[in-house]
């Protein structure tokens, strides 16, 4: 995964430069939360994808630095607002913005970040600026729609697995496609190549989310996973695993599942649900579904007219990310 | 004020057309609140200003219809989020979005409207699109900054009248300047004319807010005013009137003001504060401050190289709005 260290360094330097201007800005209640959430780290996957995509066409990845910053700002805006919606106390083991400050400040500083995600694109010329904006506007709306569907699922009894795939496609996957396509636009790649890279990112994003669902239930190394194992089960989250289990379960198993959802004892709940998952072979089915999307992703990447060895590198990187702890 | 009825009709038709697409969109939790807040009416001042500005240069006002829609969407996004921040139960005598649905839906549907305020500009060509985006991005950030300053003032003891003018300039006045400048951009007006029209709108916006502060305390016809008279005083709002009174008050009067702020009985509070305002001649001072900004506004409008009789019309309209119930 160290392949792209130089791109990561490039982006982090650009981000530092951007952040250095935030300290002096007023009112500090708006800009400190932005600086804070940008300091929390993470893989910086989305900005990396923008640089990688640009480089794939043998163009200077620096051309995509402001696209990279744009998607990172957008992603972090969505984290601030989503954390309010989810009433989440922690983000990357640190206090969320609405906890550290308050909800009003989290709403408003998120709003500003959403605007700035577009504003940093003003560095590009007219045509590039418009293409990038059309893409990020469309993506931003899809992300919000995905988030709303996710909230709706909480109180719905009849969520189908396909609804779930649609939801995660919008909520998380399209932003990966968007990041790659922005880099391709910066590289002035052909329309067709932009579209194929976008589809690569989108399917990869679905595969990532499915693997994340899987690890949440089956990871063996909590430290490596970074989140509480069984967290989704404890929270009655309608993940792929749960919905697939509901779909395949006998009447008796479904009654048991519903009973377990109401169980107060978290250990008993997790163990009970995992037993049903095991009986129904849910782990393997989820893995297979992720594989389908990974293969689709790779198919789209193969169609891209980019530097062949760089494409191989990107495939390797994608697979490493997917298998990070499976 | 009926001068611009044809422009209003033009805009309302365009808005209806836009709203008609919202009904079929999913998830409905995101689009019903948008449709709802856009249905609440209002003067539609900002979109009107965009059309008026375009027409001022003898260009078809229809050219500015998407700019007009953009500022109206932005304005309504800010209303949804501000109503959360202010915990306001009512907006134009109807339930606010967070009351009618919930805070999560209000956050997310506001986010989508903020994105769509930019998206509707995609109808314009590359150059126009970028110019309009640069302007609305800058304005959006200023509006958020103004809102944050306004919230900060609540817990500050040392707010100066100039801080207040700066705050209302950002929170409300720049969006009027922005609306006019967008229309001027659509008319392909000279840079200098765009700048002067923006300044006209900004100073007019400050004058409007000062008159609003004044009416909140001194309006005689509650129905005509549309809000509860004395509402700002009851809520201890640091308006121009209050801050100016603090500045001019004797030590004894200041103690009395602070005592009145803690008074529970609303009638006693309003009467007490109004007595101090009267003693200090605050109504006249506020009117004079509004006049200064109105005159500055008119000066900037005079410099604009637009159709002379249309400029006169706009001046008349601005004055009518300012004097609506003084």
XYZ file of C-alpha atoms in Angstrom:
652
model
C 0.000 0.000 0.000
C 3.059 2.242 0.087
C 2.920 2.618 -3.659
C 1.193 5.923 -3.429
C 3.169 7.420 -0.561
C 4.492 10.216 -2.779
C 0.929 11.131 -3.788
C -0.148 11.087 -0.186
C 2.758 13.367 0.751
C 1.846 15.683 -2.088
C -1.747 15.906 -0.936
C -0.903 16.308 2.750
C 1.400 19.212 1.924
C -1.410 20.836 -0.075
C -3.820 20.244 2.774
C -1.390 21.737 5.298
C -1.051 24.821 3.133
C -4.846 25.132 3.000
C -5.225 24.552 6.729
C -2.564 27.142 7.588
C -4.948 29.857 6.354
C -7.752 28.688 8.625
C -6.050 29.746 11.859
C -6.365 33.436 11.196
C -9.941 33.377 9.943
C -12.863 34.877 11.827
C -15.244 33.917 13.387
C -13.105 31.161 14.839
C -16.223 29.119 15.728
C -16.620 28.457 11.996
C -13.035 27.664 11.097
C -11.696 25.808 14.131
C -14.088 22.871 13.604
C -13.009 22.707 9.945
C -9.338 22.711 10.942
C -10.063 20.135 13.644
C -11.862 17.594 11.487
C -9.251 17.932 8.745
C -6.587 17.159 11.355
C -8.156 13.846 12.384
C -6.363 11.969 9.624
C -7.731 8.936 7.862
C -6.510 7.173 4.739
C -7.256 10.216 2.552
C -8.555 7.694 0.047
C -10.693 10.120 -1.966
C -7.994 12.731 -2.602
C -5.520 9.933 -3.386
C -7.906 8.560 -6.004
C -8.086 11.970 -7.684
C -4.276 12.161 -7.942
C -3.997 8.512 -9.027
C -6.567 9.025 -11.790
C -4.762 12.060 -13.158
C -1.425 10.212 -13.097
C -2.992 7.224 -14.880
C -3.033 9.315 -18.064
C 0.620 10.308 -17.544
C -0.320 13.814 -16.528
C 1.247 15.619 -13.559
C -0.816 14.541 -10.523
C -0.381 18.064 -9.162
C -3.010 19.113 -11.687
C -5.556 17.252 -9.546
C -4.525 18.732 -6.185
C -7.476 21.086 -5.942
C -9.889 18.367 -7.013
C -8.365 16.221 -4.285
C -8.855 19.012 -1.764
C -12.415 19.502 -2.975
C -13.438 15.871 -2.400
C -11.704 15.798 0.971
C -13.541 18.962 2.054
C -16.809 17.550 0.786
C -16.214 14.241 2.572
C -15.452 16.008 5.834
C -18.488 18.265 5.527
C -20.592 15.109 5.203
C -18.902 13.577 8.253
C -19.716 16.638 10.394
C -23.382 16.656 9.390
C -23.775 12.843 9.442
C -22.354 12.733 12.953
C -25.103 15.121 14.059
C -27.748 12.964 12.344
C -26.349 9.796 13.932
C -25.807 11.506 17.320
C -22.288 10.012 17.158
C -20.034 10.956 20.078
C -16.765 9.863 18.455
C -15.102 10.103 15.049
C -11.714 8.430 14.647
C -11.580 8.079 18.428
C -11.907 11.834 18.947
C -14.924 13.904 19.882
C -17.219 14.726 16.970
C -17.636 18.412 16.105
C -21.127 18.734 17.618
C -19.814 17.172 20.853
C -16.656 19.276 21.057
C -18.504 22.501 20.182
C -22.270 22.249 19.732
C -24.862 21.292 17.123
C -25.349 24.835 15.851
C -21.642 25.274 15.219
C -21.490 21.835 13.591
C -24.337 22.729 11.207
C -22.852 26.065 10.223
C -19.196 24.998 9.949
C -20.360 22.043 7.833
C -22.263 24.419 5.565
C -19.142 26.510 5.069
C -17.095 23.404 4.203
C -19.688 22.380 1.630
C -19.312 25.782 -0.021
C -15.513 25.654 0.174
C -15.483 22.223 -1.462
C -16.696 24.072 -4.559
C -14.680 27.215 -3.961
C -11.275 25.494 -4.127
C -12.177 24.444 -7.689
C -12.073 28.102 -8.743
C -8.362 27.539 -9.441
C -9.358 25.688 -12.617
C -10.212 27.393 -15.913
C -13.821 27.969 -17.039
C -14.394 24.678 -18.830
C -12.698 22.449 -16.287
C -14.396 24.340 -13.461
C -17.831 23.731 -14.904
C -17.224 20.034 -15.629
C -15.937 19.482 -12.091
C -18.832 21.381 -10.554
C -21.474 19.482 -12.518
C -19.940 16.255 -11.267
C -19.554 17.238 -7.632
C -23.025 18.828 -7.479
C -24.613 15.632 -8.788
C -22.521 13.545 -6.406
C -23.313 15.746 -3.413
C -27.035 15.341 -4.004
C -26.680 11.580 -4.341
C -24.718 11.417 -1.081
C -27.481 13.341 0.739
C -30.131 11.088 -0.805
C -28.188 8.015 0.321
C -27.939 9.381 3.839
C -31.688 10.051 3.939
C -32.470 6.540 2.665
C -30.167 5.135 5.358
C -32.123 7.058 8.012
C -35.422 5.896 6.504
C -34.314 2.246 6.658
C -34.145 2.438 10.465
C -37.924 2.515 10.752
C -38.738 0.327 7.732
C -39.537 -3.394 7.966
C -39.358 -4.178 4.293
C -35.903 -3.109 3.171
C -34.652 -5.337 0.362
C -30.984 -6.141 -0.263
C -31.168 -4.253 -3.566
C -32.430 -1.146 -1.714
C -29.405 -1.485 0.514
C -26.984 -1.715 -2.416
C -28.632 1.371 -3.948
C -28.338 3.201 -0.644
C -24.615 2.489 -0.125
C -23.979 3.274 -3.789
C -25.273 6.786 -3.159
C -24.119 7.279 0.391
C -20.517 6.191 -0.066
C -19.623 4.695 -3.455
C -20.363 7.541 -5.874
C -17.900 9.824 -4.096
C -15.084 7.394 -4.948
C -16.231 7.407 -8.574
C -16.431 11.196 -8.446
C -12.902 11.512 -7.025
C -11.444 9.403 -9.821
C -13.427 11.156 -12.524
C -12.323 14.567 -11.260
C -8.692 13.484 -11.601
C -9.447 12.191 -15.094
C -11.027 15.540 -15.996
C -7.909 17.316 -14.748
C -5.863 15.011 -16.975
C -8.133 15.973 -19.870
C -8.881 12.270 -20.431
C -11.447 11.182 -22.997
C -15.096 11.215 -21.930
C -15.247 7.423 -22.230
C -12.247 6.972 -19.956
C -13.750 9.340 -17.401
C -16.955 7.304 -17.408
C -15.163 3.974 -17.041
C -12.994 5.255 -14.194
C -16.098 6.575 -12.464
C -17.751 3.136 -12.758
C -14.563 1.495 -11.449
C -14.686 3.723 -8.370
C -18.388 3.230 -7.829
C -18.231 -0.579 -7.851
C -15.091 -0.512 -5.744
C -16.938 1.673 -3.249
C -19.792 -0.829 -3.006
C -17.271 -3.653 -2.485
C -15.530 -1.597 0.245
C -18.780 -1.021 2.086
C -19.730 -4.698 1.902
C -16.314 -5.679 3.277
C -16.776 -3.101 5.999
C -20.133 -4.641 6.919
C -18.482 -8.046 6.939
C -15.576 -6.960 9.125
C -17.933 -5.272 11.545
C -19.353 -8.712 12.302
C -16.428 -11.034 11.670
C -13.147 -9.144 12.188
C -10.813 -10.994 14.534
C -8.479 -8.123 15.368
C -10.411 -5.219 16.890
C -7.351 -2.955 16.970
C -6.687 -3.482 13.274
C -10.371 -2.975 12.441
C -10.463 0.242 14.458
C -14.125 -0.019 15.442
C -16.045 -2.126 17.914
C -16.638 -5.587 16.442
C -20.368 -6.373 16.424
C -21.233 -2.674 16.574
C -23.700 -2.921 13.679
C -25.447 -5.904 15.272
C -25.712 -4.126 18.623
C -27.221 -1.075 16.897
C -29.703 -3.199 14.852
C -28.242 -1.735 11.674
C -29.804 -3.009 8.482
C -26.572 -4.020 6.789
C -26.153 -6.391 3.842
C -25.540 -9.212 6.324
C -28.719 -8.583 8.252
C -30.935 -8.066 5.210
C -29.525 -11.124 3.452
C -30.077 -13.179 6.592
C -33.684 -11.953 6.776
C -34.153 -12.884 3.131
C -32.786 -16.408 3.540
C -34.066 -17.173 7.018
C -36.839 -19.648 7.758
C -39.887 -18.330 9.551
C -38.450 -19.622 12.804
C -35.066 -18.011 12.201
C -36.719 -14.718 11.320
C -38.660 -14.753 14.580
C -35.403 -15.453 16.394
C -33.723 -12.543 14.573
C -36.505 -10.144 15.559
C -36.311 -11.386 19.147
C -32.547 -10.861 19.178
C -32.985 -7.280 17.926
C -34.911 -6.553 21.120
C -32.372 -8.281 23.371
C -30.761 -5.873 25.826
C -27.633 -7.930 26.607
C -25.162 -6.954 23.841
C -23.027 -10.094 24.104
C -26.036 -12.381 23.880
C -27.369 -10.377 20.954
C -24.117 -10.471 18.963
C -23.593 -14.170 19.622
C -27.175 -15.028 18.706
C -27.139 -13.066 15.454
C -23.716 -14.441 14.487
C -25.009 -17.981 15.012
C -27.820 -17.313 12.542
C -25.366 -15.688 10.115
C -23.187 -18.820 10.342
C -26.096 -21.172 9.781
C -27.140 -19.222 6.683
C -23.576 -18.884 5.365
C -23.936 -15.106 5.307
C -20.216 -14.376 5.564
C -19.482 -16.224 2.346
C -22.480 -14.697 0.542
C -21.376 -11.193 1.520
C -17.817 -11.944 0.411
C -19.173 -13.198 -2.924
C -21.283 -10.075 -3.400
C -18.198 -7.928 -2.704
C -16.256 -10.040 -5.216
C -18.893 -9.444 -7.880
C -18.508 -5.691 -7.443
C -14.724 -5.940 -7.346
C -14.719 -7.853 -10.622
C -17.090 -5.348 -12.182
C -14.800 -2.572 -10.962
C -11.739 -4.256 -12.489
C -13.610 -4.771 -15.780
C -14.254 -1.044 -15.994
C -10.653 -0.227 -15.103
C -9.432 -2.589 -17.836
C -11.375 -0.558 -20.395
C -9.639 2.696 -19.432
C -7.027 3.870 -21.977
C -4.414 4.696 -19.373
C -0.813 3.737 -18.658
C -0.919 -0.090 -18.401
C 1.543 -0.564 -15.557
C -0.107 2.221 -13.583
C -3.438 0.494 -14.044
C -1.916 -2.697 -12.616
C -0.648 -0.713 -9.656
C -4.109 0.687 -9.043
C -5.643 -2.799 -9.186
C -3.111 -4.022 -6.656
C -3.860 -1.080 -4.383
C -7.611 -1.652 -4.636
C -7.222 -5.321 -3.755
C -4.956 -4.512 -0.812
C -7.557 -2.106 0.525
C -10.295 -4.702 0.103
C -8.332 -7.411 1.863
C -6.910 -5.191 4.546
C -8.087 -7.489 7.334
C -10.379 -10.053 5.803
C -44.590 48.569 -5.755
C -46.558 47.031 -8.617
C -43.942 48.176 -11.062
C -42.301 44.828 -11.149
C -45.390 42.625 -11.220
C -44.449 41.223 -14.615
C -41.001 40.245 -13.311
C -42.572 38.638 -10.272
C -44.960 36.680 -12.502
C -42.047 35.598 -14.663
C -40.112 34.349 -11.673
C -43.087 32.642 -10.026
C -43.765 30.737 -13.235
C -40.137 29.616 -13.334
C -40.298 28.613 -9.680
C -43.509 26.643 -10.271
C -41.848 24.797 -13.123
C -38.892 23.961 -10.843
C -41.157 22.923 -7.963
C -43.260 20.673 -10.205
C -40.245 18.349 -10.531
C -39.862 18.041 -6.771
C -43.060 16.054 -6.243
C -41.805 12.944 -7.953
C -38.342 12.939 -6.396
C -37.189 10.371 -3.873
C -36.584 10.208 -0.951
C -39.557 12.454 -0.294
C -38.162 13.427 3.135
C -35.530 15.473 1.267
C -37.728 17.115 -1.334
C -41.007 17.763 0.477
C -39.364 20.238 2.888
C -37.803 22.037 -0.087
C -41.158 22.212 -1.834
C -42.796 23.333 1.408
C -40.470 26.206 2.220
C -40.551 27.421 -1.378
C -44.347 27.501 -1.122
C -44.409 29.816 1.892
C -44.258 32.908 -0.261
C -42.546 36.117 0.689
C -41.702 39.159 -1.381
C -39.236 37.185 -3.536
C -37.048 40.259 -3.278
C -33.761 38.532 -4.150
C -34.918 36.877 -7.368
C -36.694 40.103 -8.365
C -33.441 42.021 -7.917
C -31.662 39.593 -10.259
C -34.268 40.151 -12.981
C -34.363 43.915 -12.384
C -30.563 44.137 -12.684
C -30.532 42.273 -15.974
C -33.327 44.439 -17.375
C -31.488 47.582 -16.268
C -29.043 46.999 -19.133
C -31.929 46.485 -21.576
C -31.331 42.759 -21.745
C -34.127 40.189 -21.603
C -34.772 39.606 -17.875
C -35.400 35.946 -18.689
C -31.629 35.606 -19.019
C -31.464 36.011 -15.237
C -34.181 33.491 -14.350
C -31.766 30.792 -13.207
C -29.727 33.297 -11.232
C -32.986 34.376 -9.622
C -33.816 30.764 -8.796
C -30.305 30.246 -7.455
C -30.506 33.113 -4.949
C -34.012 32.093 -3.903
C -32.855 28.510 -3.272
C -29.830 29.773 -1.376
C -31.969 32.137 0.696
C -34.390 29.344 1.584
C -31.562 26.942 2.453
C -30.306 29.574 4.895
C -33.791 30.005 6.373
C -34.106 26.254 7.038
C -30.735 26.048 8.785
C -31.089 29.397 10.607
C -34.463 28.322 11.978
C -32.746 25.284 13.521
C -30.023 27.495 15.012
C -32.598 29.921 16.401
C -34.951 27.108 17.518
C -37.679 29.076 15.729
C -41.108 27.424 15.752
C -42.634 29.579 13.002
C -41.615 31.009 9.648
C -44.139 33.214 7.852
C -46.753 32.027 10.352
C -46.244 28.374 9.364
C -44.282 25.652 11.097
C -40.554 25.715 10.402
C -39.091 22.680 8.616
C -37.429 21.233 11.734
C -40.760 21.538 13.582
C -42.895 20.071 10.804
C -40.449 17.210 10.150
C -37.405 17.020 12.418
C -33.941 18.520 12.825
C -32.181 15.759 10.885
C -34.434 16.215 7.887
C -34.037 19.983 8.147
C -30.237 19.697 8.115
C -30.149 17.328 5.157
C -32.846 18.985 3.031
C -31.079 22.316 3.641
C -27.805 20.778 2.460
C -29.449 19.599 -0.746
C -30.900 23.081 -1.379
C -27.463 24.624 -0.908
C -26.120 22.282 -3.600
C -29.078 22.938 -5.893
C -28.590 26.689 -5.574
C -25.361 26.082 -7.523
C -26.746 23.325 -9.729
C -29.424 25.494 -11.349
C -26.604 27.730 -12.607
C -25.404 24.885 -14.838
C -27.771 26.272 -17.498
C -25.264 29.059 -18.121
C -22.212 28.725 -20.350
C -18.710 28.094 -18.946
C -17.646 31.689 -18.387
C -20.929 32.929 -16.971
C -21.195 29.809 -14.820
C -17.817 30.389 -13.247
C -18.399 34.110 -12.627
C -21.746 33.386 -10.985
C -20.296 30.588 -8.868
C -17.368 32.670 -7.632
C -19.848 35.319 -6.535
C -22.344 33.020 -4.857
C -19.625 30.962 -3.128
C -18.107 34.113 -1.644
C -21.555 35.371 -0.638
C -22.568 32.044 0.900
C -19.484 32.052 3.124
C -20.138 35.637 4.191
C -23.749 34.779 5.068
C -22.581 31.869 7.258
C -19.975 34.104 8.900
C -22.643 36.720 9.606
C -24.913 34.108 11.141
C -22.088 32.854 13.380
C -21.256 36.422 14.487
C -24.931 36.972 15.278
C -24.914 33.855 17.477
C -21.686 34.984 19.132
C -23.194 38.385 19.983
C -25.782 36.704 22.224
C -23.162 35.926 24.859
C -20.950 38.985 24.359
C -21.123 42.107 26.516
C -18.981 44.341 24.375
C -20.636 44.375 20.964
C -20.098 47.713 19.249
C -22.521 49.268 16.772
C -19.913 48.869 14.025
C -19.677 45.119 14.788
C -23.422 45.017 14.364
C -23.342 46.791 11.003
C -20.619 44.368 9.847
C -22.700 41.427 11.019
C -25.911 42.451 9.206
C -23.862 43.326 6.133
C -22.734 39.702 5.953
C -25.838 38.007 7.279
C -28.370 39.753 5.083
C -27.064 42.617 2.928
C -24.468 40.899 0.721
C -27.076 38.516 -0.679
C -29.003 41.504 -2.084
C -25.783 42.771 -3.656
C -25.110 39.278 -4.981
C -28.598 38.985 -6.504
C -28.193 42.252 -8.393
C -24.669 41.443 -9.530
C -25.762 38.042 -10.823
C -28.407 39.727 -12.964
C -25.775 42.192 -14.193
C -23.467 39.285 -15.094
C -26.310 37.676 -17.041
C -26.735 40.980 -18.891
C -23.007 40.932 -19.633
C -22.694 44.350 -18.000
C -19.290 45.983 -17.527
C -17.279 44.927 -14.475
C -17.593 48.452 -13.055
C -21.373 48.402 -13.388
C -21.545 44.998 -11.713
C -19.512 46.325 -8.795
C -21.616 49.452 -8.401
C -24.866 47.502 -8.516
C -23.483 45.123 -5.887
C -22.632 48.065 -3.627
C -26.107 49.515 -4.202
C -27.657 46.250 -3.050
C -25.360 45.891 -0.075
C -26.079 49.349 1.326
C -29.770 48.947 0.600
C -29.666 45.670 2.535
C -28.140 47.384 5.552
C -30.790 50.104 5.374
C -33.527 47.436 5.157
C -32.239 45.649 8.241
C -32.023 48.888 10.208
C -35.599 49.748 9.255
C -36.620 46.250 10.280
C -34.994 46.743 13.673
C -36.773 50.061 13.975
C -40.187 48.656 13.033
C -39.740 45.791 15.460
C -39.751 48.358 18.253
C -41.882 51.168 16.864
C -44.350 49.773 14.307
C -47.878 50.859 15.015
C -49.706 48.312 12.880
C -48.811 44.773 13.953
C -50.752 43.189 11.091
C -48.913 45.257 8.514
C -45.554 44.565 10.178
C -46.279 40.823 10.242
C -44.261 40.070 13.369
C -44.819 40.700 17.045
C -43.961 44.293 17.874
C -41.327 44.422 20.617
C -40.159 40.890 19.789
C -36.491 41.896 19.638
C -36.727 43.662 23.000
C -38.443 40.678 24.618
C -35.688 38.375 23.269
C -32.891 40.722 24.433
C -31.633 40.924 20.859
C -28.605 43.106 20.343
C -30.045 45.203 17.551
C -28.817 48.584 16.352
C -31.352 50.228 18.667
C -30.173 48.390 21.733
C -26.449 48.798 21.018
C -26.843 52.484 20.211
C -28.833 52.970 23.408
C -26.081 51.231 25.401
C -23.504 53.486 23.748
C -25.360 56.713 24.532
C -26.817 55.782 27.911
C -25.674 57.287 31.183
C -24.363 54.903 33.819
C -27.771 54.991 35.474
C -29.614 54.312 32.219
C -27.279 51.408 31.422
C -27.974 49.836 34.790
C -31.678 50.254 34.090
C -31.260 48.615 30.644
C -29.447 45.621 32.158
C -32.142 45.342 34.823
C -34.863 45.436 32.170
C -33.131 42.651 30.220
C -33.679 40.396 33.221
C -37.314 41.441 33.679
C -39.713 38.559 33.232
C -42.867 40.585 32.516
C -42.718 41.207 28.737
C -44.977 44.253 28.758
C -42.990 45.931 31.526
C -39.765 45.090 29.705
C -40.881 46.508 26.343
C -42.297 49.659 27.901
C -39.190 50.216 30.002
C -36.774 49.782 27.113
C -38.896 51.949 24.809
C -38.864 54.721 27.415
C -35.067 54.673 27.419
C -35.025 54.582 23.596
C -37.296 57.643 23.573
C -35.172 59.537 26.073
C -32.059 58.858 23.993
C -33.774 59.647 20.667
C -32.851 56.196 19.334
C -35.638 56.033 16.762
C -34.374 59.120 14.984
C -30.749 57.985 15.175
C -31.620 54.615 13.658
C -33.644 56.309 10.915
C -30.664 58.571 10.178
C -28.291 55.610 10.002
C -30.658 53.896 7.572
C -30.816 57.128 5.538
C -27.018 57.243 5.322
C -26.974 53.752 3.821
C -29.880 54.537 1.518
C -28.063 57.592 0.199
C -24.865 55.574 -0.273
C -26.906 52.953 -2.098
C -28.449 55.580 -4.411
C -25.002 57.068 -5.078
C -23.776 53.696 -6.301
C -26.887 53.183 -8.419
C -26.389 56.610 -10.014
C -22.941 55.504 -11.196
C -24.338 52.468 -13.033
C -24.419 52.846 -16.826
C -27.910 51.466 -17.210
C -31.203 52.622 -18.708
C -31.908 55.943 -16.946
C -35.666 55.609 -16.543
C -35.287 52.025 -15.316
C -32.793 53.254 -12.732
C -35.374 55.781 -11.537
C -37.920 53.003 -11.271
C -35.545 50.944 -9.172
C -34.873 53.901 -6.864
C -38.591 54.380 -6.402
C -39.066 50.699 -5.643
C -36.214 50.709 -3.112
C -37.675 53.743 -1.336
C -41.141 52.188 -1.255
C -39.711 49.051 0.335
C -37.837 51.127 2.908
C -40.862 53.170 3.848
C -43.362 50.329 3.762
C -44.645 51.052 7.256
C -42.375 53.614 8.832
